[in-house]
mmCIF file of N, CA and C and ligand atoms in Angstrom:
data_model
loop_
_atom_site.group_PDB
_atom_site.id
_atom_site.type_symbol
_atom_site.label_atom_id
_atom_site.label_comp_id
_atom_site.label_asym_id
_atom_site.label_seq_id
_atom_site.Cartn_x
_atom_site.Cartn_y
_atom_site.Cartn_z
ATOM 1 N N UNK A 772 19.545 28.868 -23.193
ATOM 2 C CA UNK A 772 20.768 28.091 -22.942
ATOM 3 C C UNK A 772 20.699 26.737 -23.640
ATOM 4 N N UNK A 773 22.188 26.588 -24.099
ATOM 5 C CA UNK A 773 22.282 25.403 -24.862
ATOM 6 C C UNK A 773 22.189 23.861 -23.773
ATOM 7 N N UNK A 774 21.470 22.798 -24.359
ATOM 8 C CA UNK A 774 21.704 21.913 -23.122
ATOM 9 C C UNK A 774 22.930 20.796 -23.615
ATOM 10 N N UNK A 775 23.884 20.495 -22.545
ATOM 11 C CA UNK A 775 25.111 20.256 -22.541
ATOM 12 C C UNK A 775 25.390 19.088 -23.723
ATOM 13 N N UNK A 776 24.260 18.012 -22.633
ATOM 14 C CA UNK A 776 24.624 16.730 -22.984
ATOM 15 C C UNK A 776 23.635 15.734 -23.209
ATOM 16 N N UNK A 777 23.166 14.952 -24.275
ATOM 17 C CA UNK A 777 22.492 13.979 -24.529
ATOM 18 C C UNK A 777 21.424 13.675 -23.379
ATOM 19 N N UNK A 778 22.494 13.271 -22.252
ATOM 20 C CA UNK A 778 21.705 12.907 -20.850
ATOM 21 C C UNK A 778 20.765 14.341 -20.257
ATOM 22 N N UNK A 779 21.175 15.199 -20.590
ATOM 23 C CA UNK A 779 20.216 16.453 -20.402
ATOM 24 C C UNK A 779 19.160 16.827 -21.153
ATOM 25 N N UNK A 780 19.621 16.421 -22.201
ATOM 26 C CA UNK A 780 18.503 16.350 -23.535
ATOM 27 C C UNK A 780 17.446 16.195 -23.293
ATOM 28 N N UNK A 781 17.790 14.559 -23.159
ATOM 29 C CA UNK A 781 16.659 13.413 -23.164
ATOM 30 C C UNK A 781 15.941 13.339 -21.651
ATOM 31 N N UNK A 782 16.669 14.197 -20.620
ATOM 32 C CA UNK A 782 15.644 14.113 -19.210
ATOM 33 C C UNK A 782 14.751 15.480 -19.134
ATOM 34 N N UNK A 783 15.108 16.137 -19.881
ATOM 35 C CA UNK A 783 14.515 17.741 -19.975
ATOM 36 C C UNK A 783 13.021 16.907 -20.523
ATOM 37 N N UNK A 784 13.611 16.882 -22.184
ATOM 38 C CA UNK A 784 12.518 16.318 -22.886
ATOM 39 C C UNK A 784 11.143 15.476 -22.335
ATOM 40 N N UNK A 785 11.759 14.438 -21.608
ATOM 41 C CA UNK A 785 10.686 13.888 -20.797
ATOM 42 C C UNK A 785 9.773 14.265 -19.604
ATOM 43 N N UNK A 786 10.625 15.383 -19.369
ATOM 44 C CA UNK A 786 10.001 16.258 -18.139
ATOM 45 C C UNK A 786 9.109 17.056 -18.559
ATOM 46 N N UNK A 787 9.418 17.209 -19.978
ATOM 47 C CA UNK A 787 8.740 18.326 -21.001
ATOM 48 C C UNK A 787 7.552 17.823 -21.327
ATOM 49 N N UNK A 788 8.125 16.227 -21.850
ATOM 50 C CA UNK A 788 6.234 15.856 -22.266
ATOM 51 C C UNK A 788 5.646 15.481 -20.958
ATOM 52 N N UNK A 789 5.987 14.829 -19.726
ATOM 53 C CA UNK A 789 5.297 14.344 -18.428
ATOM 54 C C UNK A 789 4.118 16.003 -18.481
ATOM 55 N N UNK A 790 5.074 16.901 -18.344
ATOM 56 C CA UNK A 790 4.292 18.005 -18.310
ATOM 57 C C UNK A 790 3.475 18.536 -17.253
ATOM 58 N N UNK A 791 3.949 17.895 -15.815
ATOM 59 C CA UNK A 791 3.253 18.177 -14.733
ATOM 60 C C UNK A 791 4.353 18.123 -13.603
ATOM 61 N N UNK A 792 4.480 18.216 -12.205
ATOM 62 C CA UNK A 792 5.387 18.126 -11.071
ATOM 63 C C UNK A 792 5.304 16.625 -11.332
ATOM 64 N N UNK A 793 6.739 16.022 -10.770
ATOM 65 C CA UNK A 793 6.798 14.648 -10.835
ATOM 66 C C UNK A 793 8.268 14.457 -9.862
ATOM 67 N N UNK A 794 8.523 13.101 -9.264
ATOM 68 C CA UNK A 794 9.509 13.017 -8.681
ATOM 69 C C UNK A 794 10.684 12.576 -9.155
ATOM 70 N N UNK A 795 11.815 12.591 -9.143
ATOM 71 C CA UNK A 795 12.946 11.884 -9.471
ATOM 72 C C UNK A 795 12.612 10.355 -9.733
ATOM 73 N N UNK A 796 12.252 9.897 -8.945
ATOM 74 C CA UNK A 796 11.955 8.045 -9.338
ATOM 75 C C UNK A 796 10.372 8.380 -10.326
ATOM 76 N N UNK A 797 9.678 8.949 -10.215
ATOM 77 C CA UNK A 797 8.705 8.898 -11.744
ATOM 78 C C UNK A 797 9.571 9.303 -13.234
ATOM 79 N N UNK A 798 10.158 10.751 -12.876
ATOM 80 C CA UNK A 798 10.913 10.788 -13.998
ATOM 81 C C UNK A 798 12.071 9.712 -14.582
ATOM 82 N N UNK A 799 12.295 8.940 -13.742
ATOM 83 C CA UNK A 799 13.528 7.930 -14.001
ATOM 84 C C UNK A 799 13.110 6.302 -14.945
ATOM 85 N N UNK A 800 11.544 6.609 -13.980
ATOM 86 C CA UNK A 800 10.803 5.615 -14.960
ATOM 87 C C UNK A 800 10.255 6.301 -16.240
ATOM 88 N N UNK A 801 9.793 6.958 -16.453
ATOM 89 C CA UNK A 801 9.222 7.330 -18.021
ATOM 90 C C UNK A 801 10.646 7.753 -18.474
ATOM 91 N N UNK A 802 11.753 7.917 -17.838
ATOM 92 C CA UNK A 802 13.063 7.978 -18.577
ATOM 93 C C UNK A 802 13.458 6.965 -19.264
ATOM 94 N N UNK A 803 13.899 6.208 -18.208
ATOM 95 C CA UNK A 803 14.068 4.775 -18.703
ATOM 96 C C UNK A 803 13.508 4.108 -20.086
ATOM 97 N N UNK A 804 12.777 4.421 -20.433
ATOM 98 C CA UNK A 804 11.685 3.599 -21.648
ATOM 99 C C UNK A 804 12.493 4.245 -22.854
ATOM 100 N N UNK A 805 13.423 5.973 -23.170
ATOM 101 C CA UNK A 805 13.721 5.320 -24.036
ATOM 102 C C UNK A 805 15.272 5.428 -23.678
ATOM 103 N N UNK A 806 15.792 5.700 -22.863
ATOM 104 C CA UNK A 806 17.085 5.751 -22.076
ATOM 105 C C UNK A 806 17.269 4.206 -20.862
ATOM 106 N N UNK A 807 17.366 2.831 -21.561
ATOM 107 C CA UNK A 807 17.296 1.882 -20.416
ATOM 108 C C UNK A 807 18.568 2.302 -19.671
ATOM 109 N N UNK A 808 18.849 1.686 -18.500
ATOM 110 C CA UNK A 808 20.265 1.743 -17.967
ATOM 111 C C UNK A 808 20.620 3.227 -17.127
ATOM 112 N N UNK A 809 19.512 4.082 -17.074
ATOM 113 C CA UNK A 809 19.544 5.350 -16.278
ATOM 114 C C UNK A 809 19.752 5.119 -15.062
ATOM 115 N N UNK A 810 20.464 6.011 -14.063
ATOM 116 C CA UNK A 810 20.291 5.603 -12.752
ATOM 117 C C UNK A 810 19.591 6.511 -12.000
ATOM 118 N N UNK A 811 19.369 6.516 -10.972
ATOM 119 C CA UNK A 811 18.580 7.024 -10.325
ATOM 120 C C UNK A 811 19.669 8.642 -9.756
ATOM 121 N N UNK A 812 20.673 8.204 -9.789
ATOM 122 C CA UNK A 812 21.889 8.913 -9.062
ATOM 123 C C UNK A 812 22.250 10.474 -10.691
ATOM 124 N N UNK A 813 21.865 9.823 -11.813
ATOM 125 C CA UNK A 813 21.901 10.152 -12.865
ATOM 126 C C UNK A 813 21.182 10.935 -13.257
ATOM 127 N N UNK A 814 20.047 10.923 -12.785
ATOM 128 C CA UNK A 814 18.346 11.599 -13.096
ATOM 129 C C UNK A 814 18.857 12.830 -12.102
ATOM 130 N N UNK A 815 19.358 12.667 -10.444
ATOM 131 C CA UNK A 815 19.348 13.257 -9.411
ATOM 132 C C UNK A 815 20.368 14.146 -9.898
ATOM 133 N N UNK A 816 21.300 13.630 -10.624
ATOM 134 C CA UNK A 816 22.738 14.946 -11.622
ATOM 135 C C UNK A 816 22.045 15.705 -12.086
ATOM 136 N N UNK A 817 21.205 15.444 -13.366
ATOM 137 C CA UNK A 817 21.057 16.433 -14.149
ATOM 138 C C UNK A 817 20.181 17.192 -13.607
ATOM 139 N N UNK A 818 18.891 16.341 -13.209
ATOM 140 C CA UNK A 818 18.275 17.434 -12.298
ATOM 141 C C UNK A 818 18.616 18.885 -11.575
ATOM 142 N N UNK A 819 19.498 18.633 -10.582
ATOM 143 C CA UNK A 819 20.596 19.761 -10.525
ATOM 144 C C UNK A 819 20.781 20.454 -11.261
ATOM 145 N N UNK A 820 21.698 20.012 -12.206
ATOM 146 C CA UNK A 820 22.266 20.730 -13.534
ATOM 147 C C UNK A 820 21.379 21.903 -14.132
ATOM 148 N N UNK A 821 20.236 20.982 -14.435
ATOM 149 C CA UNK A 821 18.890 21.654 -15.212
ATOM 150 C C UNK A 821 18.454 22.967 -14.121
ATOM 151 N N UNK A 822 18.311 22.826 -12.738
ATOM 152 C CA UNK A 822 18.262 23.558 -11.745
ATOM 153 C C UNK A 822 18.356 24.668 -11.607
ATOM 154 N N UNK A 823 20.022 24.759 -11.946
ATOM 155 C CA UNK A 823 20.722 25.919 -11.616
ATOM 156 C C UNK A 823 20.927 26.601 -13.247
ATOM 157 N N UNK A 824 20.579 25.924 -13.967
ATOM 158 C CA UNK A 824 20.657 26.210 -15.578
ATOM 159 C C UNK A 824 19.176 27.016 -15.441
ATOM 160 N N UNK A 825 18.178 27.079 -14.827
ATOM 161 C CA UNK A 825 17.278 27.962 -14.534
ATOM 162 C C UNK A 825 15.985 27.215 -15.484
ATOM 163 N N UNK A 826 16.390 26.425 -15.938
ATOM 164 C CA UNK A 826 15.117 25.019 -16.754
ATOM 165 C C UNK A 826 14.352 24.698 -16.167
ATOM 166 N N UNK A 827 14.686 24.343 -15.230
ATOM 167 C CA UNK A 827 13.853 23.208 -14.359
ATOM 168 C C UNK A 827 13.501 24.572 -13.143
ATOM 169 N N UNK A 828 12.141 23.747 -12.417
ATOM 170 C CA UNK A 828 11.700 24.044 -11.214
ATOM 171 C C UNK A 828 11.577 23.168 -10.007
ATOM 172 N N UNK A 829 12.685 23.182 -9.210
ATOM 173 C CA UNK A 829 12.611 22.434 -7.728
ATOM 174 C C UNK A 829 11.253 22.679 -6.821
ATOM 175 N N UNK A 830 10.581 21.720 -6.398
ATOM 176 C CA UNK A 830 9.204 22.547 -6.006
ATOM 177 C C UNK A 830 9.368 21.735 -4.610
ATOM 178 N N UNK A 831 9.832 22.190 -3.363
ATOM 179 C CA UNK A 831 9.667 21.701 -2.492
ATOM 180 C C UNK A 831 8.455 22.321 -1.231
ATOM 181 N N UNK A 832 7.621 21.137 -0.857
ATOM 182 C CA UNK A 832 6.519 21.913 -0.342
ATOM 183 C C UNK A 832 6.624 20.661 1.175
ATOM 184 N N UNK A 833 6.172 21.473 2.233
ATOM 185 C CA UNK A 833 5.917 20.313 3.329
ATOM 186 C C UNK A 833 5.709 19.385 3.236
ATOM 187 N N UNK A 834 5.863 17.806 4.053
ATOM 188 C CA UNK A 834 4.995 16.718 3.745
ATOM 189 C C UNK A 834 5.093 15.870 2.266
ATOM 190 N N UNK A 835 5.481 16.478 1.150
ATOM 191 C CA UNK A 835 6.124 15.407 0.069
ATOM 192 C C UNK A 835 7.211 15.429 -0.180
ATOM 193 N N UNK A 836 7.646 14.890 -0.870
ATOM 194 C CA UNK A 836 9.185 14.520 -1.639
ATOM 195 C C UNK A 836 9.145 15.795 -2.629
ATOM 196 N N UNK A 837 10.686 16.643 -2.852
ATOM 197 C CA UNK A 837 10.495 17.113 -3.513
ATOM 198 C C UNK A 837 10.447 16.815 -5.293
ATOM 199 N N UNK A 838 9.547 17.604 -5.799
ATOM 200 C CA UNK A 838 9.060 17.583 -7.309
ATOM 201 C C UNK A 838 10.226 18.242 -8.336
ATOM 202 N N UNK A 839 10.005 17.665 -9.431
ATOM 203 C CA UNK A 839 10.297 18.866 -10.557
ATOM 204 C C UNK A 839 9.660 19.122 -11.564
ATOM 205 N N UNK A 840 9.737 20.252 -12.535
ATOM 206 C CA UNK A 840 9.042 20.476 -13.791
ATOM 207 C C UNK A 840 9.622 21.362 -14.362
ATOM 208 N N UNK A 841 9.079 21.676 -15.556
ATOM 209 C CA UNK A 841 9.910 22.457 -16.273
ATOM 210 C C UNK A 841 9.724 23.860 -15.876
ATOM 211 N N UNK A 842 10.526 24.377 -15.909
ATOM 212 C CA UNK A 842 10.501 26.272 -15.266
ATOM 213 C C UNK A 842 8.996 26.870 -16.437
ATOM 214 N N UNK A 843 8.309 27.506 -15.844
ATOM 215 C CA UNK A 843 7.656 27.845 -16.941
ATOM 216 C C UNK A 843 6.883 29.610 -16.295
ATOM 217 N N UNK A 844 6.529 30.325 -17.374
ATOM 218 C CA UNK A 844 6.315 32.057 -16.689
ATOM 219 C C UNK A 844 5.208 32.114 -16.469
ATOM 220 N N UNK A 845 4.317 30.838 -16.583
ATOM 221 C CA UNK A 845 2.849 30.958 -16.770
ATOM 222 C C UNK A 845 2.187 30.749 -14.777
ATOM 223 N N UNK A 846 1.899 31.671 -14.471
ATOM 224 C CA UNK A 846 1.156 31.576 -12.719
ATOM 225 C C UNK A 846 0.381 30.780 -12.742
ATOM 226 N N UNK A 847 0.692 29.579 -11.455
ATOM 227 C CA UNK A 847 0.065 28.820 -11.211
ATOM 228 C C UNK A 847 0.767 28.252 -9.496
ATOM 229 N N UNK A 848 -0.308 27.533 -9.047
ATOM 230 C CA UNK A 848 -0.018 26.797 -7.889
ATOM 231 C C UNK A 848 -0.256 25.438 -7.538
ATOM 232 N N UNK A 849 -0.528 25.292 -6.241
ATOM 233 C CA UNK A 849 -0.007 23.646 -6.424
ATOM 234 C C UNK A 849 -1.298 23.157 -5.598
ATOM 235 N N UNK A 850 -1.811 21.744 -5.953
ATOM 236 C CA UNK A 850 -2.471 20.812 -4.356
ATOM 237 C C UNK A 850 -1.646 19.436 -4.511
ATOM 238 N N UNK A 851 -1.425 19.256 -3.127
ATOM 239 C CA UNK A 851 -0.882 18.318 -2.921
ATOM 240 C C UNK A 851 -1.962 17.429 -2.214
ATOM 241 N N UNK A 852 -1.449 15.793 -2.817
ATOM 242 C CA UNK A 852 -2.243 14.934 -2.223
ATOM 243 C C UNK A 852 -1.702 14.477 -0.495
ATOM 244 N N UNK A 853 -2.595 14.643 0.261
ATOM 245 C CA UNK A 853 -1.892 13.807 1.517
ATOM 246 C C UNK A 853 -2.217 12.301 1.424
ATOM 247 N N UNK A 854 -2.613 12.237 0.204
ATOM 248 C CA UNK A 854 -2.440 10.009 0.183
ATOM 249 C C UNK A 854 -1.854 9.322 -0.563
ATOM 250 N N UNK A 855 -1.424 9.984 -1.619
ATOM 251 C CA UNK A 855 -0.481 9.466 -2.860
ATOM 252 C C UNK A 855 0.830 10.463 -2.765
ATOM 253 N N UNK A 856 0.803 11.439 -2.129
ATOM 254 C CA UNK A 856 1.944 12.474 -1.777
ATOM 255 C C UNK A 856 2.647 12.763 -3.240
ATOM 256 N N UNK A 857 1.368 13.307 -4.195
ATOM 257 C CA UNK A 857 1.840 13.857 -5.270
ATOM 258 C C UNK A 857 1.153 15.434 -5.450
ATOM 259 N N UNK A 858 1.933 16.139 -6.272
ATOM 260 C CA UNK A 858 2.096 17.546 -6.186
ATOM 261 C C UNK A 858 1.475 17.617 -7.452
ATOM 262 N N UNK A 859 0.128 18.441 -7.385
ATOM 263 C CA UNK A 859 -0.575 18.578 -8.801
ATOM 264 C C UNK A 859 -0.484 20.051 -9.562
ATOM 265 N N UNK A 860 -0.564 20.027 -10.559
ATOM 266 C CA UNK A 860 -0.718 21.690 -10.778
ATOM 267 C C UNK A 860 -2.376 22.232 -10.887
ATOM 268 N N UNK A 861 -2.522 23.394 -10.103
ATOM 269 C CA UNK A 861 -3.873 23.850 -10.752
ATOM 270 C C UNK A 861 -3.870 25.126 -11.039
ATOM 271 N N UNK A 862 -4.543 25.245 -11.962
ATOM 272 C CA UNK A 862 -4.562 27.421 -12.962
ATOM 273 C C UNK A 862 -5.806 27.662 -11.681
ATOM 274 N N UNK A 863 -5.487 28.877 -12.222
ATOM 275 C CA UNK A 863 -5.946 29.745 -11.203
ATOM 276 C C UNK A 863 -5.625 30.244 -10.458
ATOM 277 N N UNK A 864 -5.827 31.796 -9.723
ATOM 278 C CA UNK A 864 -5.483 32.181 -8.789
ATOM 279 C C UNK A 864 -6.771 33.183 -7.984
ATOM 280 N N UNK A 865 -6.673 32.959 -6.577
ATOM 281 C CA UNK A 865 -7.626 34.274 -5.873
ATOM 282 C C UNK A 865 -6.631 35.110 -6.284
ATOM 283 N N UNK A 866 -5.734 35.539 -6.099
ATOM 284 C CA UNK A 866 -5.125 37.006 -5.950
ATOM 285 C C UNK A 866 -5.804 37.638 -4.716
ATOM 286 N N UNK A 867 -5.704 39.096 -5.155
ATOM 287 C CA UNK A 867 -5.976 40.129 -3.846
ATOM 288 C C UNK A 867 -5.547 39.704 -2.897
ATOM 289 N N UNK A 868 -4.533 39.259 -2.489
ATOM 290 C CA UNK A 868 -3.492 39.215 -1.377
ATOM 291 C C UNK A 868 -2.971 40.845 -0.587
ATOM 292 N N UNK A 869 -3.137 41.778 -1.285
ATOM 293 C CA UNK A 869 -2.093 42.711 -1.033
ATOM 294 C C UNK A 869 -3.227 43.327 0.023
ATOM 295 N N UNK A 870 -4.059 43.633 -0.189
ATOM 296 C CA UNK A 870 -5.255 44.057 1.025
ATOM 297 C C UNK A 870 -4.864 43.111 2.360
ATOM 298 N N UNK A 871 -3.947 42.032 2.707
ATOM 299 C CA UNK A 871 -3.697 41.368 3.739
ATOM 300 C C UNK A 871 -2.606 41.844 4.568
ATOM 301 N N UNK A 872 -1.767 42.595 3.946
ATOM 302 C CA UNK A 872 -0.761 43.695 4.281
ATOM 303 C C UNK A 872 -0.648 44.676 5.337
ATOM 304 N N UNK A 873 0.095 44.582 6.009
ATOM 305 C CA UNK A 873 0.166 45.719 7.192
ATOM 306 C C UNK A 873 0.752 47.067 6.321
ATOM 307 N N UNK A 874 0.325 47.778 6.561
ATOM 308 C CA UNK A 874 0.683 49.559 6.327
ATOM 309 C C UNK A 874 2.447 49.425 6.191
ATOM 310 N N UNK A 875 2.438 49.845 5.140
ATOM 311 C CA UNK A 875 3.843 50.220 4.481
ATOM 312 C C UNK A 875 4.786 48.854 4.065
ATOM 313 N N UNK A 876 4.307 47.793 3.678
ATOM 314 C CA UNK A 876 4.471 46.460 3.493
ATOM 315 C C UNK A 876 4.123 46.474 2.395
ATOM 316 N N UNK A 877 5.153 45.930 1.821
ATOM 317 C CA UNK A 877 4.902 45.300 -0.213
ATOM 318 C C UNK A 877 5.401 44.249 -0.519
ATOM 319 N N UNK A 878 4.473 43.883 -1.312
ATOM 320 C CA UNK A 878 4.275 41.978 -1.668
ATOM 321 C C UNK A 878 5.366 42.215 -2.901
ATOM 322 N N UNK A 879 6.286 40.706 -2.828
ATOM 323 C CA UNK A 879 7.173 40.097 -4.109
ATOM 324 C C UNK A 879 5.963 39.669 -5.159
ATOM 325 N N UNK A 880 5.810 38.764 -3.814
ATOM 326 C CA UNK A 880 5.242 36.760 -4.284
ATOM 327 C C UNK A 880 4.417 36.234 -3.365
ATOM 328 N N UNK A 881 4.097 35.380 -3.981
ATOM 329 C CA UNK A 881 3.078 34.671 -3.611
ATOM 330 C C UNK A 881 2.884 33.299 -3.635
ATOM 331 N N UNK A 882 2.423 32.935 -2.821
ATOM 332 C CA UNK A 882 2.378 30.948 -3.248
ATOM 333 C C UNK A 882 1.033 30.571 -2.544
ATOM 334 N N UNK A 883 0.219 29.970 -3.082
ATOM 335 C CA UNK A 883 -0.836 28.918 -2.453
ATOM 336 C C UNK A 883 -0.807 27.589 -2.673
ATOM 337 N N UNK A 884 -1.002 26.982 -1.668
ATOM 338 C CA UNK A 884 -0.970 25.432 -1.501
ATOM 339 C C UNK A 884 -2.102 24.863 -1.028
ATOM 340 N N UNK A 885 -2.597 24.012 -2.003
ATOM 341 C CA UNK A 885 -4.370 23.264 -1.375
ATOM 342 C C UNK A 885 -3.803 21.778 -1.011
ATOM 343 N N UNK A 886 -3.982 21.702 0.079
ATOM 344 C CA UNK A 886 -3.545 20.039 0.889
ATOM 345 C C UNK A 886 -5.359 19.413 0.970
ATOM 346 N N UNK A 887 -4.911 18.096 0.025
ATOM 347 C CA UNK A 887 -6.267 17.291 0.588
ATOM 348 C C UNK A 887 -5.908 15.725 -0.519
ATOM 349 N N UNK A 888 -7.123 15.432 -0.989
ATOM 350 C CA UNK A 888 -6.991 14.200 -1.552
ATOM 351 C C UNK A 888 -7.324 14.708 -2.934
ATOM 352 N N UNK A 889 -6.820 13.925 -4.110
ATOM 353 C CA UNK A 889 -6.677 13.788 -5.317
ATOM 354 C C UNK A 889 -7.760 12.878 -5.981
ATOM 355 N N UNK A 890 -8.435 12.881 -6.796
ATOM 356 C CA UNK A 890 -9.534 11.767 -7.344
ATOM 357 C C UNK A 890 -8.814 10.312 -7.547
ATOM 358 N N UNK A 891 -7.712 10.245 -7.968
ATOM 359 C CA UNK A 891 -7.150 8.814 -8.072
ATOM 360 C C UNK A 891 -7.405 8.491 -6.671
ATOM 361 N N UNK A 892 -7.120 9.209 -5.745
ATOM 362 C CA UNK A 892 -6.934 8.643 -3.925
ATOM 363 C C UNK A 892 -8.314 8.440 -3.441
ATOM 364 N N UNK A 893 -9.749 9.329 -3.904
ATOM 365 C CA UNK A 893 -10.920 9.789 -3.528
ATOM 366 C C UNK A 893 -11.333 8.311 -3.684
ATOM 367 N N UNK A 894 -12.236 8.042 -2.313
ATOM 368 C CA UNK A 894 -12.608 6.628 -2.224
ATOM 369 C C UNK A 894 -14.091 6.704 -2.892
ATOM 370 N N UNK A 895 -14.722 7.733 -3.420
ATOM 371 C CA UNK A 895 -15.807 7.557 -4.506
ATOM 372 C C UNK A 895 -15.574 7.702 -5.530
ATOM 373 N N UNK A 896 -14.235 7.600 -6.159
ATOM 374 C CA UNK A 896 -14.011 7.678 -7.614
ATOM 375 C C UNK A 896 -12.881 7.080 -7.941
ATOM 376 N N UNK A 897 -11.954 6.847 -7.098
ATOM 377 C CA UNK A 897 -10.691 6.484 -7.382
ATOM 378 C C UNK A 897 -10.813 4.918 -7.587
ATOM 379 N N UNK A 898 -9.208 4.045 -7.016
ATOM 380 C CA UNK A 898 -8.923 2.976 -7.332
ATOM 381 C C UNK A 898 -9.915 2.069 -7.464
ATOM 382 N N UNK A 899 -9.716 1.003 -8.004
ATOM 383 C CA UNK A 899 -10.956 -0.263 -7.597
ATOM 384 C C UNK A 899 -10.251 -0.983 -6.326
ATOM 385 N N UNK A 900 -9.377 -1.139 -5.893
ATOM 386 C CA UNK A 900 -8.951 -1.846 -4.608
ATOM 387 C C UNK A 900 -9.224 -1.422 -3.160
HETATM 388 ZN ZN1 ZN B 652 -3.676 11.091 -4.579
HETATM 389 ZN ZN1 ZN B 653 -1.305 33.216 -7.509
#
């Protein structure tokens, strides 16, 4: 799909190079730099837009704000920080889920979520403050 408008362009694009889950106010700032004058209400449009245009991925998980990123076919899942309440990506998967199955039950999908702390947050490696 063709993207509409300039303003879709240029927020895809940046979502494209960020290249990881990020929130509406992160994307608005690395927007901003080369789009000044973005609004926040603006980012939250296209977002949408991009959404339902099947581009983008809404990633809403318990406990954070929801994320976005670019739709992509490649399997993967998520850890979320519970101290910076950011949504990371990590490769990999256990699989073998389907052995968890009651008799005559068949799996779509799948999702795993690792909740803990992030090394920026980790008080033996992270901030200096
Ligand atoms: Zn963190
Ligand atoms: Zn998986």
């Amino acid at each position: 799909m063709q993207l509409k408008t300039t303003q879709q362009t240029s927020i895809f694009r940046v979502l494209d190079t960020l290249n990881r889950p990020v929130t509406p106010q992160e994307l608005l700032g690395a927007a901003s730099i080369e789009s000044p004058g973005l609004g926040l209400a603006t980012v939250y449009r296209v977002l949408k837009k991009l959404v339902e245009a099947d581009r983008v991925q809404k990633i809403e998980l318990a406990g954070v704000p929801p994320h976005y990123e670019v739709q992509s076919d490649k399997h993967h899942h998520f850890f979320v920080c519970e101290d910076c309440q950011r949504i990371l990506e990590i490769t990999g998967c256990p699989g073998g889920f389907k052995k968890f199955l009651p008799e005559g039950f068949t799996m779509t999908s799948h999702e795993v979520i690792l909740y803990g702390i992030c090394r920026d947050c980790s008080p033996l490696t992270g901030k200096e403050n």
